[in-house]
Coordinates of C-alpha atoms and ligand atoms in Angstrom, one line a residue:
M1461 CA 22.7 -12.7 -8.7
S1462 CA 21.3 -11.6 -5.4
A1463 CA 20.6 -8.0 -4.5
I1464 CA 21.4 -8.1 -0.8
S1465 CA 22.4 -5.0 0.9
R1466 CA 25.7 -5.0 2.7
R1467 CA 24.2 -3.3 5.7
T1468 CA 21.5 -5.9 5.7
L1469 CA 24.0 -8.7 5.6
L1470 CA 25.9 -7.2 8.5
K1471 CA 22.8 -6.7 10.6
G1472 CA 21.2 -10.0 9.8
S1473 CA 17.9 -8.7 10.7
A1474 CA 14.4 -9.5 9.4
V1475 CA 15.0 -6.9 6.8
T1476 CA 16.7 -9.6 4.8
A1477 CA 13.3 -10.7 3.9
A1478 CA 12.8 -7.4 2.1
C1479 CA 15.4 -8.1 -0.5
F1480 CA 16.4 -11.2 -2.3
S1481 CA 16.5 -12.7 -5.7
L1482 CA 13.5 -14.5 -7.2
G1483 CA 12.7 -17.9 -6.0
A1484 CA 14.2 -17.5 -2.6
G1485 CA 12.8 -16.8 0.8
L1486 CA 9.2 -17.1 1.9
S1487 CA 8.0 -18.3 -1.5
A1488 CA 8.9 -21.9 -0.6
R1489 CA 6.7 -21.5 2.5
S1490 CA 3.6 -20.1 0.7
R1491 CA 3.8 -22.7 -2.0
A1492 CA 3.2 -25.3 0.6
A1493 CA 0.1 -23.5 1.8
P1494 CA -2.3 -24.0 3.5
S1495 CA 0.0 -24.5 6.4
P1496 CA -0.4 -21.1 7.8
L1497 CA 2.2 -18.4 8.1
L1498 CA 2.3 -17.2 11.6
L1499 CA 2.1 -13.4 11.9
K1500 CA 2.4 -12.2 15.4
A1501 CA 1.7 -8.6 16.0
Q1502 CA 4.1 -7.5 18.7
F1503 CA 6.1 -4.6 20.3
I1504 CA 9.8 -4.3 19.7
D1505 CA 12.5 -1.7 20.3
A1506 CA 14.0 -0.4 17.1
R1507 CA 16.5 2.1 15.9
L1508 CA 14.8 4.1 13.2
G1509 CA 16.5 7.5 13.2
N1510 CA 19.8 8.7 14.5
D1511 CA 18.5 9.7 17.8
G1512 CA 18.1 6.7 20.0
V1513 CA 16.0 3.6 20.2
T1514 CA 12.3 3.8 19.8
R1515 CA 10.3 1.8 22.3
K1516 CA 7.0 0.0 21.6
V1517 CA 7.4 -0.1 17.8
M1518 CA 4.8 -2.4 16.4
T1519 CA 5.7 -5.1 13.9
Y1520 CA 4.8 -8.7 12.8
G1521 CA 7.1 -11.6 13.5
T1522 CA 6.8 -14.9 11.8
G1523 CA 8.2 -17.4 14.3
D1524 CA 8.3 -18.1 18.0
A1525 CA 11.4 -15.8 18.5
A1526 CA 10.7 -12.1 19.0
A1527 CA 10.7 -10.1 15.8
T1528 CA 13.8 -8.0 15.2
G1529 CA 12.8 -5.7 12.4
M1530 CA 10.1 -4.7 10.0
P1531 CA 7.1 -6.8 9.0
P1532 CA 8.3 -9.6 6.6
V1533 CA 7.7 -9.3 2.8
I1534 CA 5.1 -12.0 2.3
R1535 CA 5.4 -14.0 -0.9
M1536 CA 2.3 -15.7 -2.3
R1537 CA 1.5 -17.2 -5.7
K1538 CA -1.2 -16.1 -8.1
G1539 CA -4.0 -18.7 -8.1
E1540 CA -2.6 -20.7 -5.2
P1541 CA -4.1 -20.9 -1.7
F1542 CA -2.4 -18.9 1.1
A1543 CA -3.0 -19.1 4.8
A1544 CA -1.8 -17.0 7.7
R1545 CA -2.6 -16.9 11.5
L1546 CA -2.7 -13.5 13.1
L1547 CA -1.7 -13.7 16.7
N1548 CA -2.3 -10.5 18.7
G1549 CA 0.6 -9.8 21.0
L1550 CA -0.3 -6.1 21.3
D1551 CA -2.3 -4.5 24.1
E1552 CA -5.3 -3.5 21.9
P1553 CA -7.5 -5.1 19.3
T1554 CA -6.2 -5.5 15.7
T1555 CA -6.9 -7.2 12.3
I1556 CA -5.1 -7.6 9.0
H1557 CA -6.4 -6.1 5.7
W1558 CA -4.7 -7.4 2.5
H1559 CA -4.6 -4.2 0.5
G1560 CA -5.4 -4.7 -3.2
L1561 CA -6.0 -8.4 -3.0
R1562 CA -9.4 -9.3 -4.5
I1563 CA -10.3 -12.0 -2.0
V1564 CA -13.4 -13.2 -0.3
N1565 CA -15.1 -10.6 1.9
A1566 CA -14.7 -12.6 5.1
M1567 CA -10.9 -12.4 4.8
D1568 CA -10.8 -8.6 4.2
G1569 CA -9.9 -7.7 7.7
V1570 CA -12.3 -4.9 8.5
P1571 CA -13.5 -5.2 12.1
E1572 CA -17.2 -5.3 12.8
M1573 CA -17.8 -5.3 9.0
T1574 CA -16.1 -8.5 7.8
Q1575 CA -14.8 -10.1 11.0
P1576 CA -14.7 -9.7 14.8
Y1577 CA -11.9 -7.7 16.5
V1578 CA -8.9 -9.9 17.4
Y1579 CA -8.3 -9.0 21.0
P1580 CA -4.9 -9.2 22.8
G1581 CA -3.9 -12.9 23.1
D1582 CA -6.4 -14.0 20.6
S1583 CA -5.8 -15.2 17.0
F1584 CA -7.6 -15.2 13.7
D1585 CA -7.0 -17.5 10.7
Y1586 CA -6.9 -16.0 7.2
A1587 CA -7.1 -18.2 4.2
F1588 CA -7.6 -17.1 0.6
T1589 CA -6.3 -17.4 -2.9
P1590 CA -4.9 -14.3 -4.5
P1591 CA -6.3 -14.0 -8.1
D1592 CA -3.8 -11.4 -9.3
A1593 CA 0.1 -11.2 -9.4
G1594 CA 1.8 -8.0 -8.4
T1595 CA 2.9 -5.9 -5.5
F1596 CA 0.4 -5.5 -2.7
W1597 CA 0.6 -4.9 1.1
Y1598 CA -0.9 -5.6 4.4
H1599 CA -1.8 -3.6 7.5
P1600 CA -4.3 -3.5 10.4
H1601 CA -7.8 -2.0 9.9
C1602 CA -8.2 -1.0 13.6
N1603 CA -6.9 2.1 15.3
T1604 CA -4.9 2.4 12.1
L1605 CA -3.3 5.8 12.6
T1606 CA -1.5 4.5 15.6
Q1607 CA -1.0 0.9 14.5
M1608 CA 0.2 1.7 11.0
G1609 CA 2.1 4.8 12.2
H1610 CA 3.9 2.7 14.8
G1611 CA 5.1 0.1 12.3
L1612 CA 2.4 -2.3 11.1
T1613 CA 2.7 -2.0 7.4
G1614 CA 4.3 -4.9 5.3
V1615 CA 4.7 -5.6 1.6
I1616 CA 3.2 -8.6 -0.3
V1617 CA 4.6 -10.0 -3.5
V1618 CA 2.3 -12.2 -5.4
E1619 CA 4.4 -14.1 -7.9
D1620 CA 3.3 -15.5 -11.2
P1621 CA 5.2 -18.5 -12.5
A1622 CA 4.8 -17.0 -16.0
D1623 CA 6.6 -13.8 -15.0
P1624 CA 9.8 -13.0 -16.9
V1625 CA 13.0 -13.6 -14.9
F1626 CA 15.0 -10.6 -13.8
D1627 CA 18.6 -10.6 -12.7
A1628 CA 17.6 -9.3 -9.2
E1629 CA 14.6 -8.0 -7.4
I1630 CA 14.5 -5.4 -4.7
V1631 CA 11.4 -4.7 -2.6
I1632 CA 11.1 -1.4 -0.8
N1633 CA 8.6 -0.6 2.0
L1634 CA 8.5 3.2 2.0
R1635 CA 7.3 5.0 5.1
D1636 CA 7.9 7.7 7.7
W1637 CA 7.9 7.8 11.5
R1638 CA 6.8 10.6 13.8
L1639 CA 9.6 10.6 16.3
G1640 CA 10.7 13.3 18.8
N1641 CA 13.7 13.7 21.1
G1642 CA 15.4 10.4 21.9
G1643 CA 13.4 8.5 19.3
A1644 CA 10.1 8.5 21.2
F1645 CA 6.8 8.5 19.2
L1646 CA 5.2 11.9 18.8
A1647 CA 1.4 12.3 18.9
P1648 CA 0.2 10.7 15.6
F1649 CA -1.4 13.8 14.2
K1650 CA -2.2 17.5 14.5
P1651 CA -5.8 18.4 14.0
R1652 CA -5.0 21.5 11.8
D1653 CA -3.0 19.2 9.5
A1654 CA -5.6 16.5 9.5
A1655 CA -8.0 19.2 8.1
R1656 CA -5.5 19.8 5.3
G1657 CA -3.0 17.5 3.6
G1658 CA -2.3 15.3 6.7
T1659 CA 0.4 15.2 9.4
Y1660 CA 3.9 14.2 8.2
G1661 CA 6.5 12.0 9.9
T1662 CA 9.8 13.3 11.0
I1663 CA 12.0 10.4 9.9
R1664 CA 11.8 9.0 6.3
T1665 CA 12.8 5.4 5.7
A1666 CA 13.0 2.7 3.1
N1667 CA 12.8 -0.8 4.7
W1668 CA 13.0 0.9 8.1
Q1669 CA 16.4 2.3 7.2
Q1670 CA 17.5 5.8 6.2
E1671 CA 18.9 5.8 2.6
P1672 CA 19.8 2.1 2.5
V1673 CA 22.3 0.8 -0.1
Y1674 CA 21.7 -2.4 -2.0
D1675 CA 24.0 -4.3 -4.3
A1676 CA 22.6 -5.3 -7.7
P1677 CA 24.4 -7.0 -10.6
S1678 CA 26.3 -4.7 -12.9
G1679 CA 24.7 -4.5 -16.3
G1680 CA 21.7 -6.5 -15.0
L1681 CA 18.0 -5.9 -15.2
V1682 CA 16.6 -5.3 -11.7
R1683 CA 12.9 -5.3 -10.8
V1684 CA 12.2 -2.8 -8.1
R1685 CA 8.9 -3.0 -6.2
L1686 CA 8.0 0.1 -4.1
A1687 CA 5.0 0.3 -1.8
A1688 CA 4.0 3.6 -0.3
T1689 CA 2.8 2.4 3.1
D1690 CA 3.1 5.7 4.9
V1691 CA -0.1 7.1 6.5
T1692 CA 0.3 10.6 4.9
R1693 CA 3.2 11.1 2.4
I1694 CA 2.8 11.4 -1.4
Y1695 CA 6.0 10.6 -3.3
T1696 CA 7.3 11.8 -6.6
L1697 CA 9.5 9.0 -7.7
G1698 CA 12.5 9.4 -10.0
T1699 CA 16.0 7.9 -10.7
E1700 CA 19.4 9.2 -11.2
G1701 CA 22.2 7.2 -12.8
A1702 CA 20.2 4.7 -14.8
A1703 CA 17.1 4.7 -17.0
A1704 CA 14.1 2.9 -15.6
M1705 CA 10.9 1.7 -17.1
V1706 CA 7.6 1.5 -15.3
I1707 CA 6.2 -2.0 -15.7
A1708 CA 3.3 -2.2 -13.2
L1709 CA 1.2 0.2 -11.1
D1710 CA -0.8 -0.9 -8.0
G1711 CA -0.6 -4.6 -8.8
N1712 CA -1.4 -4.6 -12.5
P1713 CA 1.1 -4.5 -15.4
V1714 CA 1.0 -1.4 -17.5
E1715 CA -0.2 -2.2 -21.0
T1716 CA 2.9 -0.5 -22.5
P1717 CA 5.9 0.0 -20.2
F1718 CA 7.0 3.7 -20.3
P1719 CA 10.2 5.4 -19.1
L1720 CA 10.1 6.7 -15.6
D1721 CA 10.5 10.4 -15.5
R1722 CA 8.7 11.7 -12.4
L1723 CA 5.8 9.7 -11.1
D1724 CA 3.5 10.6 -8.3
F1725 CA 2.2 7.9 -6.0
G1726 CA 0.4 8.2 -2.7
P1727 CA -0.3 6.2 0.4
G1728 CA -1.5 2.7 -0.5
Q1729 CA -0.1 2.8 -4.0
R1730 CA 2.7 0.7 -5.5
V1731 CA 5.1 1.1 -8.4
E1732 CA 7.2 -1.6 -10.2
L1733 CA 10.2 -0.6 -12.2
V1734 CA 12.8 -2.3 -14.2
L1735 CA 16.2 -0.7 -14.0
R1736 CA 19.2 -1.4 -16.1
M1737 CA 22.2 -1.2 -13.8
P1738 CA 25.4 0.5 -15.1
D1739 CA 28.2 -1.7 -16.4
A1740 CA 31.0 -0.5 -14.2
E1741 CA 31.2 -2.1 -10.8
G1742 CA 30.7 0.4 -8.0
T1743 CA 28.6 2.8 -10.0
V1744 CA 25.5 3.9 -8.1
V1745 CA 21.9 4.5 -9.1
R1746 CA 19.8 6.6 -6.9
L1747 CA 16.0 6.3 -6.3
G1748 CA 14.8 9.6 -5.1
N1749 CA 11.8 11.5 -4.0
F1750 CA 11.5 14.7 -6.2
R1751 CA 8.4 16.1 -4.6
G1752 CA 8.8 19.6 -3.1
S1753 CA 11.8 21.8 -3.3
S1754 CA 14.4 19.6 -1.8
P1755 CA 14.7 16.1 -3.4
W1756 CA 16.0 13.4 -1.2
T1757 CA 17.3 9.8 -1.6
I1758 CA 15.0 6.9 -1.0
A1759 CA 17.6 4.2 -1.6
T1760 CA 20.8 3.6 -3.6
L1761 CA 21.7 0.7 -5.8
R1762 CA 25.3 -0.1 -6.3
A1763 CA 26.5 -2.1 -9.3
A1764 CA 28.3 -5.3 -8.2
G1765 CA 30.3 -7.9 -10.1
A1766 CA 31.2 -8.2 -13.8
S1767 CA 28.6 -6.7 -16.2
L1768 CA 25.8 -9.0 -17.3
K1769 CA 25.5 -6.7 -20.4
R1770 CA 21.7 -7.0 -20.5
D1771 CA 19.6 -4.8 -22.8
I1772 CA 16.5 -3.2 -21.3
R1773 CA 14.7 -4.2 -24.6
D1774 CA 15.3 -7.9 -23.6
M1775 CA 12.6 -7.4 -21.0
K1776 CA 9.5 -9.5 -21.6
P1777 CA 6.1 -8.1 -20.8
L1778 CA 4.4 -9.1 -17.5
P1779 CA 1.3 -11.3 -18.0
A1780 CA -2.0 -9.5 -17.4
N1781 CA -4.3 -10.2 -14.4
P1782 CA -7.9 -11.4 -14.9
V1783 CA -9.6 -8.1 -14.2
L1784 CA -13.0 -7.7 -15.9
E1785 CA -13.7 -4.6 -17.9
A1786 CA -16.9 -2.7 -17.2
D1787 CA -19.6 -2.7 -20.0
L1788 CA -20.0 1.0 -20.4
S1789 CA -23.1 0.7 -22.5
V1790 CA -25.1 -0.6 -19.6
A1791 CA -23.1 0.6 -16.6
E1792 CA -25.0 2.5 -13.9
R1793 CA -23.4 5.9 -13.0
I1794 CA -22.7 6.6 -9.3
P1795 CA -21.6 10.1 -8.4
L1796 CA -19.2 10.4 -5.5
D1797 CA -18.2 13.8 -4.2
F1798 CA -15.3 14.2 -1.9
T1799 CA -15.5 17.4 0.2
A1800 CA -14.5 19.1 3.4
T1801 CA -17.4 19.2 5.9
A1802 CA -18.5 21.3 8.8
E1803 CA -17.4 19.8 12.1
H1804 CA -19.8 17.4 13.6
A1805 CA -19.6 15.6 16.9
P1806 CA -17.8 12.4 16.1
A1807 CA -19.7 9.2 16.8
P1808 CA -18.2 7.0 19.4
S1809 CA -15.9 4.2 18.1
I1810 CA -13.9 1.7 20.0
C1811 CA -11.4 1.4 17.2
G1812 CA -9.6 4.7 17.0
T1813 CA -11.8 7.7 16.3
L1814 CA -9.6 10.8 16.2
G1815 CA -12.3 12.9 17.7
Y1816 CA -12.9 15.3 14.8
T1817 CA -14.9 15.4 11.5
F1818 CA -13.3 17.3 8.6
W1819 CA -14.2 15.3 5.5
A1820 CA -17.2 13.7 3.8
I1821 CA -18.2 11.5 0.9
N1822 CA -21.6 12.6 -0.7
K1823 CA -22.0 14.9 2.3
V1824 CA -21.8 12.0 4.9
P1825 CA -18.8 12.1 7.3
W1826 CA -18.1 8.5 8.4
P1827 CA -18.2 8.1 12.2
G1828 CA -14.9 6.3 12.9
D1829 CA -14.5 2.6 12.2
T1830 CA -17.9 1.3 13.2
L1831 CA -20.6 0.5 10.7
D1832 CA -23.8 1.9 12.1
P1833 CA -25.6 4.1 11.6
V1834 CA -24.2 4.7 8.1
A1835 CA -25.8 3.1 5.1
P1836 CA -23.8 1.9 2.1
L1837 CA -22.8 4.6 -0.5
S1838 CA -24.6 2.4 -2.9
E1839 CA -25.8 -1.2 -3.3
L1840 CA -24.3 -2.9 -6.3
K1841 CA -25.6 -6.0 -8.0
L1842 CA -23.2 -8.9 -8.4
G1843 CA -21.8 -9.1 -11.9
R1844 CA -23.1 -5.7 -13.0
S1845 CA -21.0 -2.9 -14.4
Y1846 CA -20.7 0.6 -12.7
V1847 CA -19.0 3.9 -13.4
L1848 CA -18.0 5.8 -10.3
Q1849 CA -18.1 9.5 -11.1
V1850 CA -15.6 10.8 -8.6
R1851 CA -15.0 14.5 -7.9
N1852 CA -12.4 15.9 -5.6
R1853 CA -13.9 19.2 -4.4
T1854 CA -10.9 20.0 -2.2
P1855 CA -7.5 21.6 -2.8
H1856 CA -5.8 18.5 -1.5
A1857 CA -4.8 15.2 -3.2
H1858 CA -6.6 12.1 -1.8
P1859 CA -5.5 8.5 -2.5
I1860 CA -8.9 6.9 -2.7
H1861 CA -8.8 3.1 -2.1
L1862 CA -11.5 0.6 -2.8
H1863 CA -11.4 -2.8 -1.1
G1864 CA -12.1 -6.1 -2.9
L1865 CA -12.7 -4.7 -6.4
S1866 CA -10.4 -3.3 -9.1
F1867 CA -11.4 -0.4 -11.2
R1868 CA -10.1 1.3 -14.3
I1869 CA -9.7 5.1 -14.7
L1870 CA -11.7 5.7 -17.8
N1871 CA -11.1 9.5 -18.1
S1872 CA -10.0 12.4 -16.0
N1873 CA -9.7 16.2 -16.4
K1874 CA -6.2 16.0 -14.9
R1875 CA -4.3 13.3 -16.7
T1876 CA -3.4 12.2 -20.2
I1877 CA -1.8 8.8 -19.4
L1878 CA -4.3 6.5 -17.8
P1879 CA -2.9 3.7 -15.6
P1880 CA -3.9 0.0 -15.7
P1881 CA -6.7 -1.2 -13.4
T1882 CA -6.1 -0.3 -9.8
D1883 CA -7.4 -0.4 -6.2
T1884 CA -6.3 3.1 -5.4
I1885 CA -6.5 6.4 -7.3
L1886 CA -4.5 9.4 -6.2
L1887 CA -7.3 11.9 -6.8
L1888 CA -5.6 15.2 -7.6
P1889 CA -6.9 18.6 -6.3
D1890 CA -10.1 19.4 -8.2
E1891 CA -9.8 16.2 -10.3
Q1892 CA -13.0 14.7 -11.8
A1893 CA -12.6 11.2 -13.1
E1894 CA -14.8 8.2 -14.1
L1895 CA -13.9 4.8 -12.8
G1896 CA -15.3 1.7 -14.4
L1897 CA -15.7 -1.5 -12.5
V1898 CA -17.5 -4.8 -12.5
A1899 CA -19.0 -5.7 -9.1
D1900 CA -17.7 -9.2 -9.2
N1901 CA -17.0 -9.8 -5.5
L1902 CA -19.8 -10.2 -2.9
G1903 CA -19.8 -8.4 0.3
D1904 CA -19.3 -5.0 2.0
W1905 CA -16.3 -3.2 0.6
L1906 CA -14.8 0.0 2.1
L1907 CA -13.9 3.0 0.0
H1908 CA -11.7 5.5 1.8
C1909 CA -8.9 8.0 1.6
H1910 CA -5.6 6.3 2.5
V1911 CA -4.3 9.5 4.2
I1912 CA -5.4 7.8 7.4
E1913 CA -6.3 11.1 9.1
H1914 CA -8.7 11.8 6.3
Q1915 CA -10.2 8.3 6.5
K1916 CA -10.6 8.7 10.3
T1917 CA -12.2 12.1 10.1
G1918 CA -14.9 11.3 7.7
M1919 CA -13.6 10.4 4.2
S1920 CA -14.8 6.8 4.2
G1921 CA -17.8 4.8 3.2
Y1922 CA -18.6 1.4 1.7
F1923 CA -20.4 -0.4 -1.1
R1924 CA -22.5 -3.4 -0.6
V1925 CA -22.3 -6.0 -3.4
A1926 CA -25.2 -8.4 -3.2
Ligands
C2O763 CU1 -5.0 -0.2 2.7 CU2 -8.9 0.1 4.0 O1 -7.0 -0.1 3.4
CU764 CU1 -7.6 12.3 1.8

């Protein structure tokens, strides 16, 4: 029944948390909330590529013992309280943002805006109830190019007791690392790349491993959850060796599951698949990235045991989440133009300015991570419907993420299939789209590009819901 990788079993590292069958692992802990899950941000040494050990990798550990691998997959339950205590074992301030969870503003993890910085040695208690089931993730919102780039990105699974049962589940945290000789970290970005598509890593990993292999039951239905937590890379997902159906995107079930052919997803986004494993033991299925001219393997699934002989049509639909639909007859329209900008002197920020301004929303380049002196993009009234008229006036794709609220892509000049409600749209070059939402969550909610270099060089802003 379980889909545990052989390498993982051998290593016995925290990576085991990434991959286990339903009902196991951290779910027992979160069900007993609100006893808080300890998340200690800390430095470790880790072997990420083939060229030595990387020092000062950042991760979260859950106990008193030092962490040994990637941030744990956190399991929560839809509609049930969850609590975590962030302890800062780093040498700089940090916070945790719960990407995609529609929770109260005070728990959103944006320093200066929703909470104070958590300084080294200090802690902060998060407590909230996730309203939606699906795949989400967590990361700091402070000096993020470095903190996320050096390891602080983890996956969240919000379970729904009404979910159909699969034969196995595999969770994949997809990201790169910028490493040089001997495995040392390289500078996190190059300005000329930040002004274009972003600076890429040098080592590509799934669950902090290069091309991991996971066992999954022969002939079984496997739920695969992938989260793109890299600071830059856009993936084009495909499979070889088995058919797969897309069942959820960015934390909401698709209305009608469709076969996975090639699917683009960018930083911040998630994809959930159901795969039907081949019947013959030892047969492999490859999950690959097909973007660009040389496709590469993300991870391999290997059929194990006697065939369960399942039929992909046995799959039951996932229950919907309670996302409100905008009332288009009364919705106010808000234009949002995403552009390049002339260089300005960046405003000082104690939380990780990159020292450049390349991008703007409605002509305003955001000055780093501090609030002032920028006004909200717009003030929204609690409970009202809005349509964001987004226009990408650049030749680059931008994964635009909105905190605290989910929106639906109503139309677009670049797509025929529209996804379910989401928190992140991968805005394609020259795309114009309309996004419908109900402002049903009070507070200040960031809207930014999730290519972190773009976010940090101007492509960021916020809405105030009051
Ligand atoms: Cu995933 Cu403002 O972030
Ligand atoms: Cu961008």
